PDB file of C-alpha atoms in Angstrom:
ATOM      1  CA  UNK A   1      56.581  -0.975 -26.944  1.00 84.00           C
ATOM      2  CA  UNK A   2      60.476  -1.664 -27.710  1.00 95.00           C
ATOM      3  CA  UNK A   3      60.825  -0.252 -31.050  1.00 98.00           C
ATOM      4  CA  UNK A   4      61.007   3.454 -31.658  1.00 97.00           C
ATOM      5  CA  UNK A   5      60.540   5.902 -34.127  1.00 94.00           C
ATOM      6  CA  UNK A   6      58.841   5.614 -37.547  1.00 94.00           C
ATOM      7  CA  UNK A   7      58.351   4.270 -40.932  1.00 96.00           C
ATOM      8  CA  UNK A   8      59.536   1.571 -43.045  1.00 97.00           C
ATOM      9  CA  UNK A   9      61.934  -1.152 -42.247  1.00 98.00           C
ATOM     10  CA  UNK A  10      64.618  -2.637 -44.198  1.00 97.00           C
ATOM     11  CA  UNK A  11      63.086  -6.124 -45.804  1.00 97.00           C
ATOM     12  CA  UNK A  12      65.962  -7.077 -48.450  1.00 95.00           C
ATOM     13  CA  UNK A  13      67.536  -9.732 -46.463  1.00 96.00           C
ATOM     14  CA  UNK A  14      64.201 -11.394 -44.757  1.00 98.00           C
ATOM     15  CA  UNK A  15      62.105 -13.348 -47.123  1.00 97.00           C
ATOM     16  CA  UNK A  16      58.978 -16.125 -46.475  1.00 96.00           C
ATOM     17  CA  UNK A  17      58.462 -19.625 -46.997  1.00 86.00           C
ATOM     18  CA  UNK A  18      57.215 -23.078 -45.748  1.00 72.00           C
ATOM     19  CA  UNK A  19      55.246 -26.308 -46.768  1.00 59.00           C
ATOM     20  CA  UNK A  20      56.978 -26.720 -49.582  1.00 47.00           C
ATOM     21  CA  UNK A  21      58.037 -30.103 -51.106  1.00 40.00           C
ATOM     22  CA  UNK A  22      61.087 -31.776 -52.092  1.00 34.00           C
ATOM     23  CA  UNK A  23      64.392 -33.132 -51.188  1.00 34.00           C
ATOM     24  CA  UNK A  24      67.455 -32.383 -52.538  1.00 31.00           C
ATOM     25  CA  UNK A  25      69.455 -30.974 -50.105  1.00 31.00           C
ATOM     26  CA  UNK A  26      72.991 -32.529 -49.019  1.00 33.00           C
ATOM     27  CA  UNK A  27      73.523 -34.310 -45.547  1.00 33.00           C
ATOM     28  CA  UNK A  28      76.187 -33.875 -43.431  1.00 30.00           C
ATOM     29  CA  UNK A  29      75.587 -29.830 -42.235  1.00 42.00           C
ATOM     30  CA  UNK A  30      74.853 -28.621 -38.666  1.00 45.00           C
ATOM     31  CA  UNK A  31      71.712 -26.534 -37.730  1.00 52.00           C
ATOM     32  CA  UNK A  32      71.607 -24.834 -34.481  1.00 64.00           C
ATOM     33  CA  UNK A  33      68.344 -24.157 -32.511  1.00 62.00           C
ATOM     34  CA  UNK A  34      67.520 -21.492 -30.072  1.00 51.00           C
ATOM     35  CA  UNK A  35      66.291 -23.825 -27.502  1.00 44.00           C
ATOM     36  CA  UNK A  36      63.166 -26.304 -28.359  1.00 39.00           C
ATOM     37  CA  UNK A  37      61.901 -28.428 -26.419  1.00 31.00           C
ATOM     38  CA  UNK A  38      62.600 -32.032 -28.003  1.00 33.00           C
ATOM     39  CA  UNK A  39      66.530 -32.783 -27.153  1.00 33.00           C
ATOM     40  CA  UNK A  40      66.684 -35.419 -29.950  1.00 32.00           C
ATOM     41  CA  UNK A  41      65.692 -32.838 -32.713  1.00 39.00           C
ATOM     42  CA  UNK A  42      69.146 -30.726 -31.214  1.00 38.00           C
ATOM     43  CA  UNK A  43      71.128 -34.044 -31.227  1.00 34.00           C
ATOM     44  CA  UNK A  44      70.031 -34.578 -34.382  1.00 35.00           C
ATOM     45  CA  UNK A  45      71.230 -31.231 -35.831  1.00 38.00           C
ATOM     46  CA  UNK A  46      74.587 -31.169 -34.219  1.00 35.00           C
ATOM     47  CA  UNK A  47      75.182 -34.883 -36.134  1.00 32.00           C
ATOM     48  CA  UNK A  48      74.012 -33.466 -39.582  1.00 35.00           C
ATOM     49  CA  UNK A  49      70.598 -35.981 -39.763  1.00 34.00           C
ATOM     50  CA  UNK A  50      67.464 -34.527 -40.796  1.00 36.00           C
ATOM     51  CA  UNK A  51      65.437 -33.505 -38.391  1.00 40.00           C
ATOM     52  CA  UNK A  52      62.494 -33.658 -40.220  1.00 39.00           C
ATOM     53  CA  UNK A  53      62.884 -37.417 -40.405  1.00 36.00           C
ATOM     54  CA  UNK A  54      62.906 -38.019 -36.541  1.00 35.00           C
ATOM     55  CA  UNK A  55      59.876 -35.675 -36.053  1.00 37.00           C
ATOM     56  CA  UNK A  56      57.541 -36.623 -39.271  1.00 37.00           C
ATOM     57  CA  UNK A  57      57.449 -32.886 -40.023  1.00 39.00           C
ATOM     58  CA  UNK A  58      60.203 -33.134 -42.737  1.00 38.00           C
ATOM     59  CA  UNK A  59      58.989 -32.807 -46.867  1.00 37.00           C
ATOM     60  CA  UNK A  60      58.365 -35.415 -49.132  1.00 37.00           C
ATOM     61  CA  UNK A  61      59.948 -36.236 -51.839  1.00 33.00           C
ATOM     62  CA  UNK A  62      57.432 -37.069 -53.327  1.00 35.00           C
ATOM     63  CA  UNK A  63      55.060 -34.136 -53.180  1.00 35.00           C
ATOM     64  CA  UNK A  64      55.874 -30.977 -54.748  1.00 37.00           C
ATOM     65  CA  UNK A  65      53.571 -27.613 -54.481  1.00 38.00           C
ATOM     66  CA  UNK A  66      51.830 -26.700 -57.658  1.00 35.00           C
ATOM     67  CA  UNK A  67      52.958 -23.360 -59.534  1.00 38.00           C
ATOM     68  CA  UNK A  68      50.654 -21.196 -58.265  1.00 39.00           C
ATOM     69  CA  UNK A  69      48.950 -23.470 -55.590  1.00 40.00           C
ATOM     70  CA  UNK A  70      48.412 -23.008 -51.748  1.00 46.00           C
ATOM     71  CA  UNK A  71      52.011 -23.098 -50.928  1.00 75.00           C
ATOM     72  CA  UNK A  72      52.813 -20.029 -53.169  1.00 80.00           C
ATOM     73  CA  UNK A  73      49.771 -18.175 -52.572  1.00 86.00           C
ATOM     74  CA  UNK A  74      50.409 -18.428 -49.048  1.00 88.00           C
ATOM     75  CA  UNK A  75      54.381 -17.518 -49.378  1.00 90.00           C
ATOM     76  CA  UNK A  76      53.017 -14.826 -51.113  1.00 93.00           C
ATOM     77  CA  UNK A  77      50.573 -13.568 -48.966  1.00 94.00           C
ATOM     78  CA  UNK A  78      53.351 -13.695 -46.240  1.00 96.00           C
ATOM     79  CA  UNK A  79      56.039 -12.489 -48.182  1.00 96.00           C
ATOM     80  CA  UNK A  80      53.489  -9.410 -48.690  1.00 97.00           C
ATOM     81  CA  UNK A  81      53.180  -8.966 -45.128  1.00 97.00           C
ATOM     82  CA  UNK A  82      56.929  -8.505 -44.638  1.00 98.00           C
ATOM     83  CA  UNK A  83      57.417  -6.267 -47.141  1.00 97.00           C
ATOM     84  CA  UNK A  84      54.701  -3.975 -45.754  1.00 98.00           C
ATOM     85  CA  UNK A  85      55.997  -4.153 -42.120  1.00 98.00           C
ATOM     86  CA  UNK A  86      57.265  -0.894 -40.276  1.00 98.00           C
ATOM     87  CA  UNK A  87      58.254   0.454 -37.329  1.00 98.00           C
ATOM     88  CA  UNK A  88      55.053   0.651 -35.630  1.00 98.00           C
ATOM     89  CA  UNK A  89      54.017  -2.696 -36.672  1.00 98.00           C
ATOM     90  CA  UNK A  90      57.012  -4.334 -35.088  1.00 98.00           C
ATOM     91  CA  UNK A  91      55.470  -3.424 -31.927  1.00 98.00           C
ATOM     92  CA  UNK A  92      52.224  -4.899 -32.438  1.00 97.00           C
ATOM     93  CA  UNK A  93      53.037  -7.710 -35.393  1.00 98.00           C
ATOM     94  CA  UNK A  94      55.097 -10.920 -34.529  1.00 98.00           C
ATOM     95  CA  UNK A  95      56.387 -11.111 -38.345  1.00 98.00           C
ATOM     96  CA  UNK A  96      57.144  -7.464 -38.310  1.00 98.00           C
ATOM     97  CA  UNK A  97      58.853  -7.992 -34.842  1.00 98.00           C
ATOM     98  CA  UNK A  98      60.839 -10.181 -36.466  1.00 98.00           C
ATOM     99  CA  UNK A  99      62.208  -7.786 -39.079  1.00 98.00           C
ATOM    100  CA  UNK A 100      62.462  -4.746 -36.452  1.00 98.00           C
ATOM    101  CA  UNK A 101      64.983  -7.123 -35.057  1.00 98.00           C
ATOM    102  CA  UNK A 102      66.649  -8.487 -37.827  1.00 98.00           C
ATOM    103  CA  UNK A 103      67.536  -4.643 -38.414  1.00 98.00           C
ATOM    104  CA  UNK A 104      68.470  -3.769 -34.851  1.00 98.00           C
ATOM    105  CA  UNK A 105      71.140  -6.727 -34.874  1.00 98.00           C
ATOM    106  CA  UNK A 106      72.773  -5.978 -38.218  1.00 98.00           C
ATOM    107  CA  UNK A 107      73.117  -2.167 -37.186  1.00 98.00           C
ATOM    108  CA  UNK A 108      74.519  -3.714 -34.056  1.00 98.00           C
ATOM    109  CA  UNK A 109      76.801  -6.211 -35.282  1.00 98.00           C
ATOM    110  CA  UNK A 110      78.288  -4.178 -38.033  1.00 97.00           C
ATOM    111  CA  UNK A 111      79.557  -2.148 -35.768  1.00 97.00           C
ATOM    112  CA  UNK A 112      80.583  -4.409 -32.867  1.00 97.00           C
ATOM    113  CA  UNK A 113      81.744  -6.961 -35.128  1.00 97.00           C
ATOM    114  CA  UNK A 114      84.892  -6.076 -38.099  1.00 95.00           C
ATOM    115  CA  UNK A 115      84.251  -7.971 -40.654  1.00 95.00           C
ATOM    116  CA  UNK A 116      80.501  -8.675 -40.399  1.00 98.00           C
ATOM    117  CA  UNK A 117      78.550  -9.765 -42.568  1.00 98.00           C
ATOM    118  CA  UNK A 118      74.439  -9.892 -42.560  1.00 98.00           C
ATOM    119  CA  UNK A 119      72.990 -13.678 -42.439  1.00 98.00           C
ATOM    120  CA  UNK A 120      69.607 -13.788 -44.355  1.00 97.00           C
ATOM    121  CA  UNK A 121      66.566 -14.339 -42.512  1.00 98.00           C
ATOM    122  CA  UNK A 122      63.134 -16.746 -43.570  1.00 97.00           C
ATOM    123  CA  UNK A 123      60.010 -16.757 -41.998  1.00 97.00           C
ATOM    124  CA  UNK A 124      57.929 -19.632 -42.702  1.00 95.00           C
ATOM    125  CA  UNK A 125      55.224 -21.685 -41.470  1.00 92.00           C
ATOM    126  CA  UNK A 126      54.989 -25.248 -40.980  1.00 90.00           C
ATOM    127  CA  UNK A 127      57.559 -26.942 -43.131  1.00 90.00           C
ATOM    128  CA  UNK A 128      60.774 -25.592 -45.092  1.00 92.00           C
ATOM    129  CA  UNK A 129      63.802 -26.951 -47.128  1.00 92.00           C
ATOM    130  CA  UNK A 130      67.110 -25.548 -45.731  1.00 93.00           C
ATOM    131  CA  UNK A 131      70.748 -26.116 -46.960  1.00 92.00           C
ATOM    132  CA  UNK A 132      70.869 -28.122 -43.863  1.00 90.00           C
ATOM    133  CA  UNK A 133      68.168 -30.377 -44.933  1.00 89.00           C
ATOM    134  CA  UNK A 134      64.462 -30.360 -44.231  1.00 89.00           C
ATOM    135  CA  UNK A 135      62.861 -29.029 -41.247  1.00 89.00           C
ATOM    136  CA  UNK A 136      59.327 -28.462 -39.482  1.00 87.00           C
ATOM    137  CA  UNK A 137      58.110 -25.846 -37.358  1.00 87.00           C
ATOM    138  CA  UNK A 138      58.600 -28.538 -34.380  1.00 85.00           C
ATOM    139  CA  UNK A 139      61.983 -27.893 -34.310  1.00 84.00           C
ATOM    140  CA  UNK A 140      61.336 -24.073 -33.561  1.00 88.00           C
ATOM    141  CA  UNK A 141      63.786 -21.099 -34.695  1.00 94.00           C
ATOM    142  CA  UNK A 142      67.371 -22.176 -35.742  1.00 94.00           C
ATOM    143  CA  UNK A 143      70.381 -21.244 -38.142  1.00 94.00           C
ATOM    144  CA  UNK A 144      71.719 -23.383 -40.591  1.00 94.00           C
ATOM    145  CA  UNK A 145      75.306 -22.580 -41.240  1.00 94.00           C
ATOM    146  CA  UNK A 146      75.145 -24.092 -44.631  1.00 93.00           C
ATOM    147  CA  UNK A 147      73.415 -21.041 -46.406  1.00 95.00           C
ATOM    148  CA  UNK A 148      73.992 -18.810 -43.399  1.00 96.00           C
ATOM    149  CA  UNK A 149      69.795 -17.966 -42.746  1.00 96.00           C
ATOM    150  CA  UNK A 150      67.979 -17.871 -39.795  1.00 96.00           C
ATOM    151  CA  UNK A 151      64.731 -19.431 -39.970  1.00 96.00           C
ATOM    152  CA  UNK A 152      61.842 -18.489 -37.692  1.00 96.00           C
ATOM    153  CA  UNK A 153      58.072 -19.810 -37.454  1.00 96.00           C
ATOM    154  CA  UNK A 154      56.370 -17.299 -35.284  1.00 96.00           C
ATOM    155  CA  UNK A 155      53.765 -19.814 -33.911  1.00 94.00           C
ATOM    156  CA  UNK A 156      57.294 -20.846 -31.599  1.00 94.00           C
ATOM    157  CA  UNK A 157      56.283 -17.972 -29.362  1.00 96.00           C
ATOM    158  CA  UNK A 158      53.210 -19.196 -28.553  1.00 94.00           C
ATOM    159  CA  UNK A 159      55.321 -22.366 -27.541  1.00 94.00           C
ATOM    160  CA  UNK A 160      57.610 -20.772 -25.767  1.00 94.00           C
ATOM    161  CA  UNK A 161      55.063 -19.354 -23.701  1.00 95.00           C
ATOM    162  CA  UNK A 162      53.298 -23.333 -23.079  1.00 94.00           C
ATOM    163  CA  UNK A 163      56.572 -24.463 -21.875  1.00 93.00           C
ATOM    164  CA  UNK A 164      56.888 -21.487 -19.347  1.00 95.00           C
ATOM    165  CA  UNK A 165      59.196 -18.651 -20.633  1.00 96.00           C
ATOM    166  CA  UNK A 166      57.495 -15.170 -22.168  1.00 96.00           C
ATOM    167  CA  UNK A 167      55.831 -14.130 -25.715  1.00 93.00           C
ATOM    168  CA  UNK A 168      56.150 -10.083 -24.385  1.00 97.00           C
ATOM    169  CA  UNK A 169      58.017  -8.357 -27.065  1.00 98.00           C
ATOM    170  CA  UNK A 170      61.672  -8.004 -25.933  1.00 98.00           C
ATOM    171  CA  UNK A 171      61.286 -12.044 -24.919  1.00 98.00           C
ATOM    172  CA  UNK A 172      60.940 -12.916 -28.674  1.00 98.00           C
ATOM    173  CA  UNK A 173      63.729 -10.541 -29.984  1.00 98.00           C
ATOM    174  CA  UNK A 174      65.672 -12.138 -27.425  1.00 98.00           C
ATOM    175  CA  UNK A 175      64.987 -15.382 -29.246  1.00 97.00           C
ATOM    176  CA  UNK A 176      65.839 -13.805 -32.669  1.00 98.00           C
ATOM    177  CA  UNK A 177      69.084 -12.378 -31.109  1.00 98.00           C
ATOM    178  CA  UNK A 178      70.304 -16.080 -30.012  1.00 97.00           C
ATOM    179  CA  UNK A 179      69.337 -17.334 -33.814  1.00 96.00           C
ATOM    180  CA  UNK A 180      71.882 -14.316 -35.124  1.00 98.00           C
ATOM    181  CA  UNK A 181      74.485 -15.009 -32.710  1.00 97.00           C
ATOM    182  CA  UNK A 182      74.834 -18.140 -34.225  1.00 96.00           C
ATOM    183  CA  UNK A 183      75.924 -16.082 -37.060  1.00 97.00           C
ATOM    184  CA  UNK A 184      78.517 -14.288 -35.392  1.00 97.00           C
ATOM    185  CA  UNK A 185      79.670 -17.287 -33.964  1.00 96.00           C
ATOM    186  CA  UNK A 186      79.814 -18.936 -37.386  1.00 96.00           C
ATOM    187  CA  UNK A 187      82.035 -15.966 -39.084  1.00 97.00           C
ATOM    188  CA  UNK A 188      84.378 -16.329 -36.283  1.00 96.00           C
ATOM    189  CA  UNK A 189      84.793 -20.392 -36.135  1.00 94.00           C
ATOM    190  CA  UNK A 190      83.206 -20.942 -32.988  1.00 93.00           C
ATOM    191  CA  UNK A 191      80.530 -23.319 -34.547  1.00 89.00           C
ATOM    192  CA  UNK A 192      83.037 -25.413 -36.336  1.00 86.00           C
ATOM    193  CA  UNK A 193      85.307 -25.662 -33.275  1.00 90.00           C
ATOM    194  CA  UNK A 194      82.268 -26.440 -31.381  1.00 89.00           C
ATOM    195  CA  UNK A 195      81.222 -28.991 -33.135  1.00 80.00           C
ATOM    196  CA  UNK A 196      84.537 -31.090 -32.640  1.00 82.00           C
ATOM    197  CA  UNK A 197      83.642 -31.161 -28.983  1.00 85.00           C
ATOM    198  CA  UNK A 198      79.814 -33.363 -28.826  1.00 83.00           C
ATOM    199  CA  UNK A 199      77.580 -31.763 -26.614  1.00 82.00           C
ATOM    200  CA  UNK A 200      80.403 -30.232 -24.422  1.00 83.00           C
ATOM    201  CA  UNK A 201      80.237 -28.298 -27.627  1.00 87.00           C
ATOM    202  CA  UNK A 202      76.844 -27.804 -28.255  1.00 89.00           C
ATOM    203  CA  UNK A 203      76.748 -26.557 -24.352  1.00 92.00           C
ATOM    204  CA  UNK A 204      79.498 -23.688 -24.762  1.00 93.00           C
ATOM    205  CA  UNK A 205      77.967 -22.648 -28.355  1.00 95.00           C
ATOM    206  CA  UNK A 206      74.285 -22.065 -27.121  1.00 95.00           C
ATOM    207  CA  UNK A 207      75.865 -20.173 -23.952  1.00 96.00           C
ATOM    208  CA  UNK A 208      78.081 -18.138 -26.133  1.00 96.00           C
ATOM    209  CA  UNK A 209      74.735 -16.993 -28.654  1.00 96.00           C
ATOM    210  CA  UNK A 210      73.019 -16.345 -25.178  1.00 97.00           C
ATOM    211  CA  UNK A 211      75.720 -13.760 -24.091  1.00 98.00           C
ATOM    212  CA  UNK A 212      75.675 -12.534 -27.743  1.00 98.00           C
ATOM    213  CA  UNK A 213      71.884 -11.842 -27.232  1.00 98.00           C
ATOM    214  CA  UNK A 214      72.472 -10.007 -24.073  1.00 98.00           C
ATOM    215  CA  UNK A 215      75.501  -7.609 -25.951  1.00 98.00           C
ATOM    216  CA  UNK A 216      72.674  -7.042 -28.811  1.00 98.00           C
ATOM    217  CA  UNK A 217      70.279  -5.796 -26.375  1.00 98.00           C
ATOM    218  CA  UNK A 218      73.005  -3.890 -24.261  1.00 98.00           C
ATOM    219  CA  UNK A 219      74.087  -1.740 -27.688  1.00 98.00           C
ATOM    220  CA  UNK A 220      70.210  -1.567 -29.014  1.00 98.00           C
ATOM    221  CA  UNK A 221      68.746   0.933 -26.946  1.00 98.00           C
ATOM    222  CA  UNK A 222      71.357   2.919 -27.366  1.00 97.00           C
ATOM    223  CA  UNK A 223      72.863   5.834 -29.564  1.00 95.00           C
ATOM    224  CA  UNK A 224      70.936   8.168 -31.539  1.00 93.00           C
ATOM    225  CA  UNK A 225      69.918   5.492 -34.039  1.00 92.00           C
ATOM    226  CA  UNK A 226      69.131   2.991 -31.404  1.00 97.00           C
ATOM    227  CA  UNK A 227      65.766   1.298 -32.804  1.00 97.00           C
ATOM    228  CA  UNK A 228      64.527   0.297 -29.653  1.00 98.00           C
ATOM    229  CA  UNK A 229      63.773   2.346 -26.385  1.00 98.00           C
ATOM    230  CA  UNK A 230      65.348   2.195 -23.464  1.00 97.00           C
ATOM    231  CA  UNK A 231      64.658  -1.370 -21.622  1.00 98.00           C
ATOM    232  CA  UNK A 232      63.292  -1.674 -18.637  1.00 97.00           C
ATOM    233  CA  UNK A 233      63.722  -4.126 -16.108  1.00 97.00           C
ATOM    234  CA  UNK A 234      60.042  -5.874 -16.533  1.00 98.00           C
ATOM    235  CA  UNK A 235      61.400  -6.407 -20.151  1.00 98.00           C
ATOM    236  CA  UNK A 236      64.513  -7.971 -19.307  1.00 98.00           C
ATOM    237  CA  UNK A 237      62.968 -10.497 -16.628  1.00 98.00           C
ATOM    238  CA  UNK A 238      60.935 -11.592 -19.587  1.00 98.00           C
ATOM    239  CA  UNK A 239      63.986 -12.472 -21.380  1.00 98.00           C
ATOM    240  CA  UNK A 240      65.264 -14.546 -17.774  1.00 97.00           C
ATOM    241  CA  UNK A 241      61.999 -16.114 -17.612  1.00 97.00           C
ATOM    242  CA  UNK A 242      62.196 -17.437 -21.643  1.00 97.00           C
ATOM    243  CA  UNK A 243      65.815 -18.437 -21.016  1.00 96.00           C
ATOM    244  CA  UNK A 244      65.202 -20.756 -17.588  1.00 96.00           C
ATOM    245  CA  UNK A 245      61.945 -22.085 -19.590  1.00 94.00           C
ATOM    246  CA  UNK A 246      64.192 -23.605 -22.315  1.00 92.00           C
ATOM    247  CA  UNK A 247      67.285 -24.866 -19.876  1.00 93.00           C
ATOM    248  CA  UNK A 248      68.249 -28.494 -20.314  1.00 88.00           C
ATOM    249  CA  UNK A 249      67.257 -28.929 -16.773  1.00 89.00           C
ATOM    250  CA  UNK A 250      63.696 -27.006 -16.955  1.00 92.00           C
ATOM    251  CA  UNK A 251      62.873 -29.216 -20.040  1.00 88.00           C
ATOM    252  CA  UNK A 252      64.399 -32.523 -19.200  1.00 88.00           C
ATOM    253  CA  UNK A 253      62.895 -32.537 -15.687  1.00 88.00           C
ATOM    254  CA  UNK A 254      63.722 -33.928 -12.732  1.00 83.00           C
ATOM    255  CA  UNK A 255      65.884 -36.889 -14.554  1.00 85.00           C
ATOM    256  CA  UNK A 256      67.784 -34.329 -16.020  1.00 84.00           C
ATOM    257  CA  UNK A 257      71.737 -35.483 -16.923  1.00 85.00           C
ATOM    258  CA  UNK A 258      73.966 -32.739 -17.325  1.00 84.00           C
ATOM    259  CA  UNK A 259      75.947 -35.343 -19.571  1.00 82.00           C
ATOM    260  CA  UNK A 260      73.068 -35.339 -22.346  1.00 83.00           C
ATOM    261  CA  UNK A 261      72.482 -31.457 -21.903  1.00 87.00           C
ATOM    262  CA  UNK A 262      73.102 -29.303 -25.181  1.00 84.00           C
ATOM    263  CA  UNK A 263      72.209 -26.302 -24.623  1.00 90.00           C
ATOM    264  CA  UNK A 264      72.586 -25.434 -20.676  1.00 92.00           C
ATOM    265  CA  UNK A 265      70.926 -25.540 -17.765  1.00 93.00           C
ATOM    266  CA  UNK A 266      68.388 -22.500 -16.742  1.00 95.00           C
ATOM    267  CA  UNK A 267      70.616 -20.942 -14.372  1.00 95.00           C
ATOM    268  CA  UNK A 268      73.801 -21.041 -16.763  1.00 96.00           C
ATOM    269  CA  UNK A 269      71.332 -19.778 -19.981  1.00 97.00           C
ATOM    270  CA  UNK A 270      70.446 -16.587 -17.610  1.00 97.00           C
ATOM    271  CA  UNK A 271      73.810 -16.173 -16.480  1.00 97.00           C
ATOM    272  CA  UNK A 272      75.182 -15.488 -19.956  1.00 98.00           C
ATOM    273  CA  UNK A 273      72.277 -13.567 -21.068  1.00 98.00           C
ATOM    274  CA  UNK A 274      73.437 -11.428 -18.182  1.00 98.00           C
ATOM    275  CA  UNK A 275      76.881 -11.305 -18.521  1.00 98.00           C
ATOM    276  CA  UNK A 276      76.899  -9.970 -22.473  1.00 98.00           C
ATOM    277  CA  UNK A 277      73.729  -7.450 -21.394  1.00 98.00           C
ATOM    278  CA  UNK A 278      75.620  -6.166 -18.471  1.00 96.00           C
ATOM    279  CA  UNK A 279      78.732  -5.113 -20.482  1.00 93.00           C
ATOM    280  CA  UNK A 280      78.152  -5.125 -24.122  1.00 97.00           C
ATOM    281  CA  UNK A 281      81.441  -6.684 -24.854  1.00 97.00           C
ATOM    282  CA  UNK A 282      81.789  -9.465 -26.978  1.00 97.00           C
ATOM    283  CA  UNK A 283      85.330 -10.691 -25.800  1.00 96.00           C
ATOM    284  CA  UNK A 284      83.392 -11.813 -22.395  1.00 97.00           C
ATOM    285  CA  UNK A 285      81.373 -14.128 -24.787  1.00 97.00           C
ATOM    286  CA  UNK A 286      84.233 -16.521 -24.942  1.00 97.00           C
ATOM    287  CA  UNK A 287      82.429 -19.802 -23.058  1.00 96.00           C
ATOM    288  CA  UNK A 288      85.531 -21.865 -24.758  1.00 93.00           C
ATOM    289  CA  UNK A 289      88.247 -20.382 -22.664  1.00 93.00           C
ATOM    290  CA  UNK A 290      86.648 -21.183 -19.087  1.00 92.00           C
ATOM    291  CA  UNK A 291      85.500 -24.104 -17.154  1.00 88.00           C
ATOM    292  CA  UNK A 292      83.111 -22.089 -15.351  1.00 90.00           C
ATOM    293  CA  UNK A 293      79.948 -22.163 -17.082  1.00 93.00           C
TER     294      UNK A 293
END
């Protein structure tokens, strides 16, 4: 268990969808992931292309889901299941995991952050159209700047858990707390500044949203409204474990080049984590002013 307490959660901002059809969205925007596994889909993103192109998982044009068909009845079905998630689902229930979390991080963030304001969230399966363009579950969770949403399939846990990191509950908000990081680093210019800078860039945004995700989970479990119990250490080393699983190095093997990396090597993912979870401060986030990553 990491949530506590009782009843409903707050659904407004987190809606479904997927496998739905059609272009029509402009080129030229950034989408950040949390960490997949395919380094062209990331290099892809952080040059505006589609990513759906380069991995066959993007929509077609051409096809376009019936009123009524299998794509809506099965955005509605999941659209259902959000709205009936609660507190006590979100420990059992990857959607309603999802949720718990979205809420923990905008009670965090509105308080740790002047100014903030609350990205929206969809949860989809298989294929989606973004502001960014369109995208496939292959890419796993990312943010698109564009119309400022998060977008999560939940079948990425069971990914992340094939290429070595954790699916236990606090590993999966963890990867939910990156996604929304991206936010905060969006509001404040980081991702724009960023992307001036190619992958030395890329490298310093995904380490900043990792130290973001440790200064959620520092403030989370704490307060009297804190939604989740107190963390343990088992549940942190399942956040380590997820982070060194989706290092450059860890995925690119042993012909990794730090030259091509985009997101960080294991050791420097964990290292952030660590140093936003061990002091909850969001100034010590700042991977632009140090050469020591």
């Amino acid at each position: 268990m990491t949530f506590q307490g009782n009843g409903p959660l707050d659904t407004g901002g987190v809606s479904a969808g997927g496998s739905g059809g059609g272009g029509g969205f402009g080129g030229g925007r950034i989408a950040l992931g949390g960490g997949v596994g395919l380094v062209v889909t990331i290099v892809a993103l952080l040059f505006g292309l589609n990513p759906g192109d380069i991995l066959g998982g993007g929509a077609d044009p051409g096809r376009q889901a019936a009123p009524g068909g299998q794509d809506a009845s099965s955005n509605q079905a999941l659209q259902e299941h959000i709205d009936s998630c609660t507190i006590e689902k979100a420990n059992t229930d990857d959607v309603c995991r999802i949720v718990a979390t979205t809420n923990s991080l905008n009670r965090v963030w509105s308080q740790q952050m002047k100014g903030y304001t609350q990205p929206k969230t969809r949860i989809f399966s298989g294929r989606i159209n973004t502001a960014c363009g369109a995208a496939s579950s292959a890419m796993g969770p990312f943010y698109c700047p564009a119309d400022q949403t998060a977008y999560f399939d939940p079948s990425f846990f069971a990914d992340l858990k094939r290429m070595g990191g954790s699916d236990g509950p606090l590993a999966q908000e963890y990867v939910v707390a990156h996604e929304f990081g991206h936010h905060v680093e969006n509001l404040t210019g980081v991702l724009a500044k960023g992307q001036r800078m190619g992958n030395a860039g890329s490298v310093r945004i995904e380490l900043q949203a990792d130290c973001l995700a440790g200064v959620w989970a520092y403030h989370a479990d704490k307060g009297p409204d804190a939604m989740l119990a107190p963390l343990t250490e088992e549940q942190i080393q399942t956040v380590i474990q997820s982070a060194q699983a989706i290092g450059d190095d860890t995925i690119q093997g042993s012909r990794s080049n730090p030259e091509s990396w985009t997101h960080g090597s294991a050791a420097q993912r964990v290292r952030w984590f660590k140093i936003g979870y061990r002091n909850g401060n969001p100034r010590q986030c700042d991977t632009f002013s140090t050469n020591d990553l």
